[in-house]
Structure formats: structure tokens, C-alpha cells
Short mmCIF file of C-alpha atoms in Angstrom, two decimals:
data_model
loop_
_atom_site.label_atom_id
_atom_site.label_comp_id
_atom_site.label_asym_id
_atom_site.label_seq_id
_atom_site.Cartn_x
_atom_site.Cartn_y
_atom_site.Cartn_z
CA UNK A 1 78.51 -25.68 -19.28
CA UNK A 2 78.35 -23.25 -16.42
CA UNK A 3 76.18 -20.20 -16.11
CA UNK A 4 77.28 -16.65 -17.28
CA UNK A 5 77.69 -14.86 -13.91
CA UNK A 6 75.09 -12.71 -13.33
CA UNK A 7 72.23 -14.68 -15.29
CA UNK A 8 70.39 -15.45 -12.01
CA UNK A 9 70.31 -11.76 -10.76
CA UNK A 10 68.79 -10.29 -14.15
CA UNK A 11 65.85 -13.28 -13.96
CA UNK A 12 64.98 -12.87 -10.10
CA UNK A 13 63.69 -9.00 -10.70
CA UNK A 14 61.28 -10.78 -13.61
CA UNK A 15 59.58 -13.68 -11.45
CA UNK A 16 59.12 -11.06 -8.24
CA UNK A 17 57.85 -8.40 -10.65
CA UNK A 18 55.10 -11.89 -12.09
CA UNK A 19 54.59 -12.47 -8.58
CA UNK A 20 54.00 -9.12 -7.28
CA UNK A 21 51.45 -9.14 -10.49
CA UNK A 22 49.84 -12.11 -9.82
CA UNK A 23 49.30 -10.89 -5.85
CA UNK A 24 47.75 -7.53 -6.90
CA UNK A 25 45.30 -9.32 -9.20
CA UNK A 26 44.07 -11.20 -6.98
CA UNK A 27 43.89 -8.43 -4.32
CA UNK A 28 41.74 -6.37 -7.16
CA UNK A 29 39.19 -9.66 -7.21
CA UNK A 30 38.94 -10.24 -3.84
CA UNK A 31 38.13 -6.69 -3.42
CA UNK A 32 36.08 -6.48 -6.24
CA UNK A 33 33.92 -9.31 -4.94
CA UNK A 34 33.99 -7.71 -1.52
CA UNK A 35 32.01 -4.86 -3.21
CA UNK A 36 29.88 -6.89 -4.66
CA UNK A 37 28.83 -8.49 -1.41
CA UNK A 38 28.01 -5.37 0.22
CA UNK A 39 24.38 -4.31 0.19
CA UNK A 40 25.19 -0.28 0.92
CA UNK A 41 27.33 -0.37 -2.48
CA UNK A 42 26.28 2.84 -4.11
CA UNK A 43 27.32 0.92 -7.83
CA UNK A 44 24.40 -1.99 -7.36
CA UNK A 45 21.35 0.23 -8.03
CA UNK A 46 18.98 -2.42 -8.83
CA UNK A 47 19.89 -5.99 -7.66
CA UNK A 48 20.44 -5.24 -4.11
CA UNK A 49 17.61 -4.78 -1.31
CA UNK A 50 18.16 -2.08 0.89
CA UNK A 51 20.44 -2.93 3.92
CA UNK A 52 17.62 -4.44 6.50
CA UNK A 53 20.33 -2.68 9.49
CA UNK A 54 17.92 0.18 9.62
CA UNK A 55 15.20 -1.69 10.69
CA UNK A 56 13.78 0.74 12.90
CA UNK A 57 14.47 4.06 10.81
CA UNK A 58 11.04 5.81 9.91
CA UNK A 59 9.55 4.79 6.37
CA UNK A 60 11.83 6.21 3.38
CA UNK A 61 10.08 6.17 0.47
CA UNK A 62 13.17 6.38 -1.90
CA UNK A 63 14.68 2.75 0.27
CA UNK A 64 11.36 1.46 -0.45
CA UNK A 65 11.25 2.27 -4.23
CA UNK A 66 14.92 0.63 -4.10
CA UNK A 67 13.32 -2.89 -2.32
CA UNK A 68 10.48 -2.59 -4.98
CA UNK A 69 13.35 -2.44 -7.86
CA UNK A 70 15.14 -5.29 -6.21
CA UNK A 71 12.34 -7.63 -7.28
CA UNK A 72 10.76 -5.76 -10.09
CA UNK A 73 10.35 -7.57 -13.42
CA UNK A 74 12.74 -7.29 -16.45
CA UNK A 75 10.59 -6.58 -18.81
CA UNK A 76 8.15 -4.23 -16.99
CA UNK A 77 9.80 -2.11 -13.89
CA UNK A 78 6.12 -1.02 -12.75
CA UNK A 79 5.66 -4.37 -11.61
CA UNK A 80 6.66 -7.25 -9.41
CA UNK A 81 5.53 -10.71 -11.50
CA UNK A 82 5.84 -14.61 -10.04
CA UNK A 83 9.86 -14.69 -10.95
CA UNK A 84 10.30 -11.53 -8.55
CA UNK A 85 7.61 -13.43 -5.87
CA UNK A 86 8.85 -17.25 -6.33
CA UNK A 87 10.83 -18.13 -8.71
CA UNK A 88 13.96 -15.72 -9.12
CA UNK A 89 17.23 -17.70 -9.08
CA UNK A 90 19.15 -15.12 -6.97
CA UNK A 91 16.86 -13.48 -4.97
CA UNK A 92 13.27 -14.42 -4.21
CA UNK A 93 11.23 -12.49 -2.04
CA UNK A 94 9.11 -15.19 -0.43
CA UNK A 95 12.09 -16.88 0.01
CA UNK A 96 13.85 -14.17 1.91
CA UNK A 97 10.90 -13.56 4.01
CA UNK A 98 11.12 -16.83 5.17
CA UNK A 99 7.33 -17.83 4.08
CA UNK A 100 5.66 -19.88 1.70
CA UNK A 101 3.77 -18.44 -1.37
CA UNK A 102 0.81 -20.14 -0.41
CA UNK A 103 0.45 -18.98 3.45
CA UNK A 104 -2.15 -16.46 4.97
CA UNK A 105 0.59 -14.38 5.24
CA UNK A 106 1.68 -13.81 1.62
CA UNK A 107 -2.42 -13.54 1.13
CA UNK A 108 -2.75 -10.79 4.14
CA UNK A 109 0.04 -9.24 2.50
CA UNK A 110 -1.25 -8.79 -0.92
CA UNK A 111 -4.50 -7.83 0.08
CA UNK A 112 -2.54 -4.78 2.78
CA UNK A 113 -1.31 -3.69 -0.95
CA UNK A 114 -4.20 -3.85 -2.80
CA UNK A 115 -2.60 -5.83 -5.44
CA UNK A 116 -4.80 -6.12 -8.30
CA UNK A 117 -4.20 -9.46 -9.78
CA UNK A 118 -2.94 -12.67 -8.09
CA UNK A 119 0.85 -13.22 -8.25
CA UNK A 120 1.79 -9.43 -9.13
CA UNK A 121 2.53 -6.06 -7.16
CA UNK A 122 2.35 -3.22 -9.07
CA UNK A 123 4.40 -0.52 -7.77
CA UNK A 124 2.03 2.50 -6.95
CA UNK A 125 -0.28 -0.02 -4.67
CA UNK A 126 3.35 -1.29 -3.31
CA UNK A 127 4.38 2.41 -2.08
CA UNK A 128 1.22 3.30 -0.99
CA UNK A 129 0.63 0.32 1.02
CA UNK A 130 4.45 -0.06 2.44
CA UNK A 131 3.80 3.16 3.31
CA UNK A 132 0.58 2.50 5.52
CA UNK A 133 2.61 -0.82 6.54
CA UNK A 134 5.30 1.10 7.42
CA UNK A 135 7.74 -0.96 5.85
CA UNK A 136 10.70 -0.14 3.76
CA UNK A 137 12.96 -3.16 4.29
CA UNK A 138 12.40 -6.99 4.06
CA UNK A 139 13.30 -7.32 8.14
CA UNK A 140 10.66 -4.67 8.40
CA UNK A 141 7.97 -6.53 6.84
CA UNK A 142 9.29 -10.02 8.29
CA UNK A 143 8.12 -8.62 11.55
CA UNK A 144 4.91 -7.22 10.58
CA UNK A 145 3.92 -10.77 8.66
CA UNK A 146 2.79 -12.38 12.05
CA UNK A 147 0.79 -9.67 13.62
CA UNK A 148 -1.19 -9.24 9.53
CA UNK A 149 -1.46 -13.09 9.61
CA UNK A 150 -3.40 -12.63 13.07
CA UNK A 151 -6.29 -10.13 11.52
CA UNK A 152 -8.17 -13.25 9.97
CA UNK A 153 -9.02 -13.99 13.46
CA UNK A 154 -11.00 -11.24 13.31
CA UNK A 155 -14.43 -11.78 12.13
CA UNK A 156 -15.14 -8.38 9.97
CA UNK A 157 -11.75 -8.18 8.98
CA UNK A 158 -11.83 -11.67 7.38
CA UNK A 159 -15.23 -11.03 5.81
CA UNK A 160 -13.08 -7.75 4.32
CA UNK A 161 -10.34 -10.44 3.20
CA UNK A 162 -12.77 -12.19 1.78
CA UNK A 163 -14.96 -10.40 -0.31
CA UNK A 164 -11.43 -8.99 -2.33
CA UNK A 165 -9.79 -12.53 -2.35
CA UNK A 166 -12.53 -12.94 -4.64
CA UNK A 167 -11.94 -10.41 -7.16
CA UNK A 168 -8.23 -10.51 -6.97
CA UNK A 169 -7.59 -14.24 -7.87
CA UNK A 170 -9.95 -14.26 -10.88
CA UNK A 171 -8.53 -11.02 -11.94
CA UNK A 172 -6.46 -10.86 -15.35
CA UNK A 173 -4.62 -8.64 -17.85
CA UNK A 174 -7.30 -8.89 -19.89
CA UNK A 175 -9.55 -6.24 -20.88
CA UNK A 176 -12.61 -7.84 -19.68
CA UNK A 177 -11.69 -9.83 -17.03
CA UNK A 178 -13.62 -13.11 -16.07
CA UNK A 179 -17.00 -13.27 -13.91
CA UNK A 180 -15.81 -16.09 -11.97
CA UNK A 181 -12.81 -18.22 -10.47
CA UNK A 182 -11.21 -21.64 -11.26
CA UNK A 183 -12.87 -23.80 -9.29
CA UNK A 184 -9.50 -25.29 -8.30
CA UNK A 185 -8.13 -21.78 -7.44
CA UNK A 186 -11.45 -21.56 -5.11
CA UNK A 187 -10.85 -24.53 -3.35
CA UNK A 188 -6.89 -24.18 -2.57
CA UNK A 189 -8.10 -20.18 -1.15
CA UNK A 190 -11.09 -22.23 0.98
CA UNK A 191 -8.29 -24.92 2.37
CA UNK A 192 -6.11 -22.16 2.97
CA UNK A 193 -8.20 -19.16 4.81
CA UNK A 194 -10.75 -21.21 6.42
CA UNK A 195 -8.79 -23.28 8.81
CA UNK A 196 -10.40 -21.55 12.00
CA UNK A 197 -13.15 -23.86 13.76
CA UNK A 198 -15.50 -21.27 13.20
CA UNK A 199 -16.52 -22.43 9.78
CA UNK A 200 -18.70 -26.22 9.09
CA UNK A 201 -17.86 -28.38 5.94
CA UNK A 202 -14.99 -27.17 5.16
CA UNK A 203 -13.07 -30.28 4.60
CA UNK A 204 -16.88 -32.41 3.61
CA UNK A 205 -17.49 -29.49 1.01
CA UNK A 206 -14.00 -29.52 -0.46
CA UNK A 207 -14.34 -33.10 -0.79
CA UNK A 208 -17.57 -32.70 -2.54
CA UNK A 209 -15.54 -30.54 -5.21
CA UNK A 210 -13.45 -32.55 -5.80
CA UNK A 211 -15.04 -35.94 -5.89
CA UNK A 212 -18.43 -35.53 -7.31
CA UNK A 213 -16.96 -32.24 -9.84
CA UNK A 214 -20.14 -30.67 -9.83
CA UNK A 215 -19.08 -27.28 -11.45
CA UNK A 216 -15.90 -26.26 -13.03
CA UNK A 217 -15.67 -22.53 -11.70
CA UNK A 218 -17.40 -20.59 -8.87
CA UNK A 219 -19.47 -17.42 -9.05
CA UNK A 220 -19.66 -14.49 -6.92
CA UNK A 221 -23.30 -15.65 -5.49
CA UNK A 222 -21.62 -18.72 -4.36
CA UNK A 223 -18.83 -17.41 -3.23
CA UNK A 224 -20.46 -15.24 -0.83
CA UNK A 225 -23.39 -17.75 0.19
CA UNK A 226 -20.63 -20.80 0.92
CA UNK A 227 -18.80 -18.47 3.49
CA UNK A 228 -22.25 -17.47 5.03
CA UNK A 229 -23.16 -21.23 4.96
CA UNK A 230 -20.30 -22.69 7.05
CA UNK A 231 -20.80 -19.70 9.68
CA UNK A 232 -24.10 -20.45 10.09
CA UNK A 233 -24.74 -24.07 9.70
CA UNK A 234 -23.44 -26.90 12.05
CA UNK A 235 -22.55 -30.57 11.22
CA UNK A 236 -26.03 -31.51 12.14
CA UNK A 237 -27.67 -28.92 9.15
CA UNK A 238 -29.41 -27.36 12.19
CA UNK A 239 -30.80 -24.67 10.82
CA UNK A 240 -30.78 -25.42 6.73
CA UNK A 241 -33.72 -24.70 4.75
CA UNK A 242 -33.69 -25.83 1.65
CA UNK A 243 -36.19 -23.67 0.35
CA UNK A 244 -33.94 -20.81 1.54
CA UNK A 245 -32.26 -18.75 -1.28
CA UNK A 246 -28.87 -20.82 -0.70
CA UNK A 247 -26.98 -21.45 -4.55
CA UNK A 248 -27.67 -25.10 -6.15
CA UNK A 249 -24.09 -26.17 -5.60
CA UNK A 250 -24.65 -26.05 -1.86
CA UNK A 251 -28.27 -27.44 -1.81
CA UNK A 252 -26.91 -30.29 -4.03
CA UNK A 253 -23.86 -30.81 -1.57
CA UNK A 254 -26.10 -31.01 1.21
CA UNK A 255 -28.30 -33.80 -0.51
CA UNK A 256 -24.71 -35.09 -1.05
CA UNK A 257 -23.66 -34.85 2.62
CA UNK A 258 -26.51 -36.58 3.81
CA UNK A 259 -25.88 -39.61 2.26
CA UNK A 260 -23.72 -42.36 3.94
CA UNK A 261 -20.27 -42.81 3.45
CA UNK A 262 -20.12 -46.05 1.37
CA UNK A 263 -23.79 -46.08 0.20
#
């Protein structure tokens, strides 16, 4: 049967009107997700860090409380916890500073802020100490890791390290927090600050710890006395005394050490 004349003309206006739809849609998404992509976007207030293309702009303190809320926790915004650290899916700040949780420079960094508990900034000690840093951007801070990683090198300044490492990694939300650390937490901060050929035993003690388990935490006293102890005493124990007021732990890792591998 043939067609009506006219039947084609009416239908042609439809499908380029569909297809005219169908092109604008897509136009909307594309732009859409063009928005989405770009970090100055006035409508992301939260999710995106502050454009690092500023890099050398003096310290903004509003940029930097927009970096802090980039990471900040979902439950509590005064606060950057582990997912905000190491573990966020999208965004991970460790990850975008292109270092490992577990480096002197994620340590140096934390102890520049003041942060009061191991794997958490809160955000007054992250203003204050950005601000000092004088960093207000993750490319920023990337550049500054290197030179803060350096100051260990430094023999007062890694005593300073030291002394807070301490309190910081036993510290806790609890109201009274512990008097001393994990002994495994102790030896991964040893292994990982005291790498410099300045300090004895290192690797012999460590052993020690974890072979013969003599104690299941550390204290403050021998905390302190181990980092005096490989400063001061060589390979060959020149110099120990063992009725010097060194802890038991190390006078018992010295009876230890003196004993013949495979004895």
C-alpha cells in the first residue's frame, strides 16, 4: 500500500527534535562533569583541595582551612582521622603527597603540627602549624617534606623529635591516657628514626625485642636511656658499666648481646 504523501515530512521534525534532545543532554553531562573536575569550582566546598596553582601565594588561612576540610573526618570536622591520612577511597592525603605513612617525613610532619595523638590532626594544631610551615596547599607542603625530613640529621633537633614521639604514639582519647607504649609501636618508631650511623644496636637490640620478648611495652625511663645508650656505646660495650643507672631491659640485652650467635 503506498504512503500518504506527506507522512515522511510530519515524522522528520520528531526524530531531529529526539536528536537535538539527546545532543543537549549529553552536552549538560559532559559539562556537568567538567565542573566537577575543576578544583576552583565555587559549588565543591568540601571535597576539593585548594587548587595547588598558587603555590607560591603567601599563606591564606581561609585556603588552608579549605585543605584541612578536604580531609577532615565525617563524623567530627575538628579533626583529620586515619581514613582522611590513609585510607580514603577518593582522596588520601599521604597518597597525594606522594609519601608513605610510615616515613620520617609523615613523622617530621606531625610532630611540625603538634598533633596530639598518633594518626590524627586536629584542626587548631593544623592552622597553627601550616601557618609556621607556611603551607596552604598540598604542592606547598610536598616541597617542604624533604628539607623537614633533613632536621633529624640534626642532633638537638632529633633529641626534640624524640622526646614527643614518645608521648604522641602512646597518646589516646582516653581520659587517662597510658604511661607507656606498645612495645611493637616502639620498635617500628626505633627501625624507622634511627637509621643514621650515629646510633649502636639498633638492629642487635631490635632483634633482642623481638626474639627473646622480654617486656611487652616500654616506659619513659627506657625510652630515654635506650636513645642515650646507642649514642654513647659502641659495638665493643666500650664504655658500659653495668653498675651504671642504665634500665634492666638494656642491662639484660647486653648480657644477651654478649653471648654467641648459636650458643
Amino acid at each position: 500500500m503506498p504512503k500518504r504523501k506527506g507522512a515522511t515530512t510530519r515524522t522528520a521534525p520528531k526524530a531531529a527534535t529526539a536528536a537535538a534532545n539527546k545532543r543537549a543532554k549529553a552536552a549538560a553531562i559532559a559539562a556537568e562533569y567538567a565542573r566537577v573536575d575543576t578544583p576552583a569550582s565555587a559549588t565543591l566546598s568540601k571535597k576539593v583541595p585548594p587548587t595547588d596553582s598558587l603555590e607560591t601565594a603567601k599563606w591564606n588561612s581561609t585556603t588552608c582551612s579549605k585543605w584541612f576540610d578536604h580531609y577532615r573526618d565525617d563524623h567530627d570536622p575538628s579533626l583529620i582521622g586515619p581514613d582522611g591520612i590513609i585510607r580514603h577511597a577518593s582522596s588520601v592525603l599521604c597518597q597525594e603527597l606522594d609519601v608513605s605513612p610510615e616515613s620520617v617525613q609523615v613523622l617530621m610532619f606531625a610532630y611540625k603540627l603538634q598533633a596530639r595523638r598518633m594518626g590524627f590532626f586536629q584542626k587548631d594544631a593544623w592552622m597553627s602549624g601550616m601557618q609556621k610551615l607556611d603551607c596552604d596547599s598540598n604542592a606547598k607542603l610536598k616541597k617542604k617534606l624533604p628539607m623537614l625530613a633533613k632536621e633529624i640529621d640534626d642532633p638537638d633537633a632529633f633529641k626534640r623529635l624524640y622526646q614527643w614521639t614518645f608521648e604522641w604514639a602512646k597518646a589516646t582519647d582516653a581520659v587517662t591516657p597510658p604511661k607507656c607504649l606498645d612495645v611493637d609501636i616502639a620498635t617500628s618508631l626505633w627501625k624507622l628514626m634511627m637509621t643514621s650511623p650515629r646510633f649502636h644496636h639498633v638492629d642487635s637490640f631490635l632483634k633482642y625485642l623481638q626474639v627473646m620478648r622480654p617486656v611487652k611495652v616500654v616506659n619513659k625511663d627506657q625510652w630515654t636511656n635506650w636513645l642515650e645508650f646507642s649514642k654513647s656505646i659502641d659495638h665493643s660495650l666500650e664504655g658500659y658499666d653495668s653498675h651504671s643507672a642504665w634500665p634492666t631491659l638494656l642491662d639484660n640485652y647486653v648480657e644477651w648481646y654478649k653471648v654467641p650467635v648459636g650458643s
